[in-house]
Structures are given as C-alpha cells and as structure tokens.
Amino acid sequence: MTNIKKLASGLLVAVLAFGFSAFKNTEKTDQTKLAPFYYGLDATDDVYRIITGSPVFEECTPGAPKDCVLISPTTDFGPDLDANEEAQLSPAEESSPEAYYFN
Amino acid sequence: MASTIISKDKFQFTDTIREHLAFGIVLTCLFLFLTSAYTKIEEHDRFMNGLLKVAFISHYAWLISWTVPVAEIVVSLFLIIPKTHKWGLYGFIGLMMVFTIYIGSMLLWSEKLPCHCNLLIEKLSWGEHVVFNLAFVGLAAFALWLIKNNQYKSLIKQNDKY
C-alpha cells in the first residue's frame, strides 16, 4: 500500500470519526426538545424518584444494583416509580450503570 | 526436518498481511482518539465539571480539560501521516496508559466517579473501561511489533542484495 493511499485512508477515517460524533450529538438535541421525565435511583430504599429539572449525571455514585437514571420520553408516572412502571422504562443515554442518583 | 520448517512458515504472516493488519489497527486507534477528542471539545463544560469533582486534580481541571483533547488530536495527526505511524502508536500507548492509571486511581481512592467518556464507550462501567483501555494498549503494541518486524525484514532483504 502506498503512502498516498494510507494518507487518504487516514483522512477518510478522520472525517468519518467527526461525522459519526456530530450525528450522535444531533440525536441528543432532539431528545431534549421532547422534554422527557427523568427518574433517579434513591440509595435509601432503591426506588426511582422523579428528578426536578435536568438530571446532573455527574452526581451518579457507583455501588447500586440498578441504573442511575431512567428516562420516560412522554409519560409522567408521578413522584415514584413502582416495579411495573420501572420495567417499562430504559436508562437515560448518559446514565451510569449500577449507580445511585440520590444519596 | 524440512517438513517442520514448512509447517512453521504456514503460521507466519506475510509482509502484506503484517502491513495491512498494522494499518487497520492504526486506523482503529485514530477513530477512537478523534471521536474521543471531538466529544471532549463538544461537551467541554460537562467534561470540565467532571474533572472539578475529582479532589486531586480539581485545581488543574481547566488545563487538563484542554490538554487531553489537544493531545489526542496531536497523536491522531501522527496516526494520519504514514511516516509517523510508529510515533503515533507510541503516543497512543502513552496516553492510554495515563488514562488507565487515572481510572485505576479513581477506582481505588475516589468516592464519586464522574462519567465523561467518549460517546462510543460511555455505557461501560469503570472496571470495563480499564479492560477496554488495556485491550487497546495491547492492540497498539501488537501493531508496533508488526511495523518493527516488517522494517527489520526489509532491512535484511536490502542487505542480502549487496
């Protein structure tokens, strides 16, 4: 393989890397526009509680049996989630696995 | 005796395979570092807020939050230019080792673990992150070995001509 081909391939991968990152970020912006409901895991009783305002994912502290923050794109399940409601929801995109939100 | 030599040769990579394999690894490392640098710059506030929460580096959070993505971009440039692939791989291994030591020290001493990873791997736990980093260090070291071996072989071929 010639050096020119290698250089071209490297530049192609660089463009792909930037394109791929940009594409993922656009998806995030669209989700924010839907104003979803976020539920954080409480360390006191392992129950998911509603997060008022935007979640601060840096607050996630490891050591929990479940995901830190769950997201409900449209439905408001009230202040707490029961087991059935919890099963319907999936972790928020930036949530840490096995971490508590409220300590 | 002859049959032993032939079977041994079967398991050896040809020069072309070595070159392609090493180049594939270089491109993978390049993709990883560029997506990582892009995310750190695009979400710079989030990255810096995470660093501010780490006690022993919080004073240098601003400096680190810019140094890390810039270093990743510089290493990526080395990985793009064919003549500097080897130095790019050395830089990649060095930076990945620094990241791994940082994660290891956080796992050992820090109570809160902030998450500000590359979007490709932000779903990994911190333990999995260490394994991921070490796997990439191993991969880059393998690519370096392949490159050095190819250079050594071509040197022998050149000497044989004279």
Tab-separated table of C-alpha atoms in Angstrom, chain A residues 1-11 13, chain B residues 16-30 79-82 85 89 143 146-147:
chain	number	residue	atom	x	y	z
A	1	MET	CA	0.000	0.000	0.000
A	2	THR	CA	1.482	3.361	-0.990
A	3	ASN	CA	1.873	6.253	1.435
A	4	ILE	CA	-0.651	8.338	-0.540
A	5	LYS	CA	-3.301	5.618	-0.152
A	6	LYS	CA	-2.518	5.354	3.570
A	7	LEU	CA	-2.809	9.121	3.986
A	8	ALA	CA	-6.133	9.158	2.103
A	9	SER	CA	-7.481	6.304	4.245
A	10	GLY	CA	-6.386	8.117	7.406
A	11	LEU	CA	-8.135	11.310	6.323
A	13	VAL	CA	-11.350	7.744	8.895
B	16	THR	CA	1.498	-7.682	3.132
B	17	ILE	CA	-0.756	-9.106	5.853
B	18	ARG	CA	1.500	-7.604	8.530
B	19	GLU	CA	1.334	-4.198	6.870
B	20	HIS	CA	-2.452	-4.294	6.401
B	21	LEU	CA	-3.050	-5.564	9.920
B	22	ALA	CA	-0.854	-2.847	11.447
B	23	PHE	CA	-2.514	-0.199	9.284
B	24	GLY	CA	-6.006	-1.430	10.292
B	25	ILE	CA	-5.038	-1.102	13.972
B	26	VAL	CA	-3.633	2.400	13.340
B	27	LEU	CA	-6.963	3.447	11.761
B	28	THR	CA	-8.947	1.962	14.671
B	29	CYS	CA	-6.808	3.881	17.195
B	30	LEU	CA	-7.209	7.041	15.090
B	79	LEU	CA	-1.545	8.384	13.134
B	80	ILE	CA	-2.824	10.006	9.902
B	81	ILE	CA	0.646	10.690	8.423
B	82	PRO	CA	2.118	7.332	7.243
B	85	HIS	CA	2.577	5.943	12.413
B	89	LEU	CA	1.307	4.452	18.245
B	143	ALA	CA	0.782	-3.037	15.663
B	146	LEU	CA	4.276	-5.770	13.317
B	147	ILE	CA	5.730	-2.490	11.973
